[in-house]
GROMACS .gro file of C-alpha atoms in nm:
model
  154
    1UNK     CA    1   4.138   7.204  17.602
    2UNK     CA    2   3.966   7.432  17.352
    3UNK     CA    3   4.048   7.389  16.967
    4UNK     CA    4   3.983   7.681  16.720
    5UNK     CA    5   4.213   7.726  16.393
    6UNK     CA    6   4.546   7.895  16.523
    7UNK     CA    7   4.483   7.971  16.867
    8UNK     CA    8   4.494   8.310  16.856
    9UNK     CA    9   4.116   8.457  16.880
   10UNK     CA   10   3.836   8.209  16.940
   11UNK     CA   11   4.030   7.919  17.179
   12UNK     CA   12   4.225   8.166  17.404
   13UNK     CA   13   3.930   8.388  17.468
   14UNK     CA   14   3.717   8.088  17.540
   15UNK     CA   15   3.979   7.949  17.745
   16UNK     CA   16   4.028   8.293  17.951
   17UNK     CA   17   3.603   8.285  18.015
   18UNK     CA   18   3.671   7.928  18.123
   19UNK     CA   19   3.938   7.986  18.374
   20UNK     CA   20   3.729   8.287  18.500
   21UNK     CA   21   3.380   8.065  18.530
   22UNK     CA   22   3.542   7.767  18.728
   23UNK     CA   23   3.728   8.029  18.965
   24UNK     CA   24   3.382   8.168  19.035
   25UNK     CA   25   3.211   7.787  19.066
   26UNK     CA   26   3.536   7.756  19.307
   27UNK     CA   27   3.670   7.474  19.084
   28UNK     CA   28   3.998   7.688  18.976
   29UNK     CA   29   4.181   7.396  19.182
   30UNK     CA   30   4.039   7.107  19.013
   31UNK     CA   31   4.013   7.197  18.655
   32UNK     CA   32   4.315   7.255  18.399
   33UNK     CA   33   4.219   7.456  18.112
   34UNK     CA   34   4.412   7.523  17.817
   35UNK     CA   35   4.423   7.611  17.458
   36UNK     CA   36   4.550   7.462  17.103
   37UNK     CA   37   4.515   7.547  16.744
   38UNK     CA   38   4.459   7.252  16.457
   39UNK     CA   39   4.754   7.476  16.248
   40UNK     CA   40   5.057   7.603  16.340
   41UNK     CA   41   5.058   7.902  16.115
   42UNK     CA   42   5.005   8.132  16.442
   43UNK     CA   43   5.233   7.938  16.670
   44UNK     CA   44   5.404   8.155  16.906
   45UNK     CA   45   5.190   8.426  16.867
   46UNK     CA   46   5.011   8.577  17.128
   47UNK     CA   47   4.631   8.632  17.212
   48UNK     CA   48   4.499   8.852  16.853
   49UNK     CA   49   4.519   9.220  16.995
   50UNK     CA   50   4.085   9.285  16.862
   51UNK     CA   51   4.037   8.976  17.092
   52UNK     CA   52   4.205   9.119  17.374
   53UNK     CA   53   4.000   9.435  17.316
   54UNK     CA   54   3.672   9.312  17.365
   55UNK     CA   55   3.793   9.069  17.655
   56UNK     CA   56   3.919   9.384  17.823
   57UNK     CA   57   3.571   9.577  17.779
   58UNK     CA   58   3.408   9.269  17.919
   59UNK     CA   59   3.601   9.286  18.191
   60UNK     CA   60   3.857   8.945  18.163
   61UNK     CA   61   4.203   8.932  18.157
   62UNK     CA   62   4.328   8.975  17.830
   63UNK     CA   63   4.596   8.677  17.805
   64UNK     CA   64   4.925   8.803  17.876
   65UNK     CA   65   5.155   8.545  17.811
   66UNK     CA   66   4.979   8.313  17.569
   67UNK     CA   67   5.159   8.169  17.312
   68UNK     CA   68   4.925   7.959  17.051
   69UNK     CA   69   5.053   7.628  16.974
   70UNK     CA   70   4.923   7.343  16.740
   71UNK     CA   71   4.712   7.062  16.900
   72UNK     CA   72   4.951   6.739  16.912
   73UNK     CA   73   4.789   6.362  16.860
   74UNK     CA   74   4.933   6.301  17.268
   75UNK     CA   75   4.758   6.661  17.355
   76UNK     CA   76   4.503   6.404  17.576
   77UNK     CA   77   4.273   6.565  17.789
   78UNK     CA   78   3.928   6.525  17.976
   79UNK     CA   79   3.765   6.718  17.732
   80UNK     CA   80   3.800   6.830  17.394
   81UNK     CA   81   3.618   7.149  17.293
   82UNK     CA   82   3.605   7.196  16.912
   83UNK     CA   83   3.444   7.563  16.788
   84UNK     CA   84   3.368   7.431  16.504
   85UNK     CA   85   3.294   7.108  16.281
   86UNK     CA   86   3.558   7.102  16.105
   87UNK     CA   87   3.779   7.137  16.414
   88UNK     CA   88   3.618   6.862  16.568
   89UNK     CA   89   3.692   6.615  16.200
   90UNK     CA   90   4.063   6.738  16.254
   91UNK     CA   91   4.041   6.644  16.615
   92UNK     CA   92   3.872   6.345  16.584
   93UNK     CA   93   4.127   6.105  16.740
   94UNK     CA   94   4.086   6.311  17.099
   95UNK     CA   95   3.717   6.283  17.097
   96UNK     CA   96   3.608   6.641  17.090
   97UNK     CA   97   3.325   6.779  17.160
   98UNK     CA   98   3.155   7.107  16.990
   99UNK     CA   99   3.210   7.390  17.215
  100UNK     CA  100   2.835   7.582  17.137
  101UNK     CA  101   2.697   7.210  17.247
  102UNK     CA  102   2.684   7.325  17.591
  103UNK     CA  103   2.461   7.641  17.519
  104UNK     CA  104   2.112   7.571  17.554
  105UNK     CA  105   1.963   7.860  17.316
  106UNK     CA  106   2.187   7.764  17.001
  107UNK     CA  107   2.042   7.553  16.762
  108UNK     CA  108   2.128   7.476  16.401
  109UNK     CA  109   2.457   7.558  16.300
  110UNK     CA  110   2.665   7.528  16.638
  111UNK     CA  111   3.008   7.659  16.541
  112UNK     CA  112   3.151   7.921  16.715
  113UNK     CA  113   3.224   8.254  16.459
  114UNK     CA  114   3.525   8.273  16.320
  115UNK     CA  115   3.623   8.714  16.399
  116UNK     CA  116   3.957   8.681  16.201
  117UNK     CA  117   3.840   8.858  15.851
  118UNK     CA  118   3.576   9.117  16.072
  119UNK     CA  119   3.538   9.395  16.261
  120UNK     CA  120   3.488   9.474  16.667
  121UNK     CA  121   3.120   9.343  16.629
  122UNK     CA  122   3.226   9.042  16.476
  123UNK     CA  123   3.472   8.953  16.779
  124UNK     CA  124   3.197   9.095  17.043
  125UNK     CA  125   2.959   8.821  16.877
  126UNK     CA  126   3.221   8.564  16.937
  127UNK     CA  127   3.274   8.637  17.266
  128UNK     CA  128   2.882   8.623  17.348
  129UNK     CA  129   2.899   8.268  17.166
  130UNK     CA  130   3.157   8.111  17.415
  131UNK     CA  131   2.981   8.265  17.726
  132UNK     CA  132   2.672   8.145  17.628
  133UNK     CA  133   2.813   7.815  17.631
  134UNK     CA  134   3.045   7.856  17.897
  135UNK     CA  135   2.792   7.803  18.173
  136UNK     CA  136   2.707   7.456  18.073
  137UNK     CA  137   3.070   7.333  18.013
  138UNK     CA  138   3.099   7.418  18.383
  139UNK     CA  139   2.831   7.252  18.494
  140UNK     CA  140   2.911   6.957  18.313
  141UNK     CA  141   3.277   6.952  18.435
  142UNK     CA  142   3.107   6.966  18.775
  143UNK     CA  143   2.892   6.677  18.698
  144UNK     CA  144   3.192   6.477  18.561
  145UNK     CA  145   3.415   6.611  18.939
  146UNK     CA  146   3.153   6.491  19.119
  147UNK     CA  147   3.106   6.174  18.947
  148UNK     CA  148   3.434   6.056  18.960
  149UNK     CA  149   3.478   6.131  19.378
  150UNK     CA  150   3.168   5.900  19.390
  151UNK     CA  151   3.368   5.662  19.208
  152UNK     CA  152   3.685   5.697  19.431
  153UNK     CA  153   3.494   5.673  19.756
  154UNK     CA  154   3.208   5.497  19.636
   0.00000   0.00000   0.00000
């Protein structure tokens, strides 16, 4: 599950790259991804029509048929993905993890930018945040997949 402020920009289009990178690793089958906000300010809305613009020029589906919804305390999953630090303190009961932590090149501040309040650029930049990271949150899901069959028949 990915966990931005209102579920409307930065968790849906992270959780559209996701969908796409484990149907291309051929784990589409195995892995559940989802999305959540930490407010419900947004909820019911659907996926924020600039983020759906550079999706679409990227080539991903843009969404159709999200709704954002708030994060709930029995929202468990696998893994928590956070976009920010302050996302993760809100999360903090569900263990989260920092989304960017999975990107090998970022260093320093690892939050994901926040597009709301910018322009096109500022949602392309986004977007080039989350697949930068989405690579290794794949991998690592893979790891994890792989880890537990051992376990099972091990």
């Amino acid at each position: 599950m990915v966990v931005c402020t209102g579920n409307i920009c930065r968790s849906p289009m992270a959780e559209i790259v996701l969908r796409e990178r484990f149907a291309a690793a051929g784990l589409a089958d195995q892995v559940v991804v989802d999305s959540t906000g930490i407010s419900d300010e947004e909820r019911g809305n659907p996926v924020d029509r600039r983020a759906r613009s550079v999706l679409v020029a990227r080539g991903y589906p843009t969404g159709d048929g999200h709704r954002a919804r708030q994060v709930r305390p029995d929202d468990q999953r696998d893994l928590v993905l956070a976009m920010t630090n302050a996302h993760a303190r809100a999360l903090r009961g569900l263990d989260p993890v920092l989304f960017r932590s999975f990107d090998p090149d970022a260093s320093g501040d690892l939050d994901v930018a926040d597009p709301w309040y910018g322009g096109p650029r500022d949602f392309e930049v986004c977007l080039a945040q989350i697949e930068a990271a989405a690579d290794g949150i794949v991998e690592h899901v893979r790891n994890d997949l792989g880890n537990a069959q051992v376990t099972r028949h091990g």
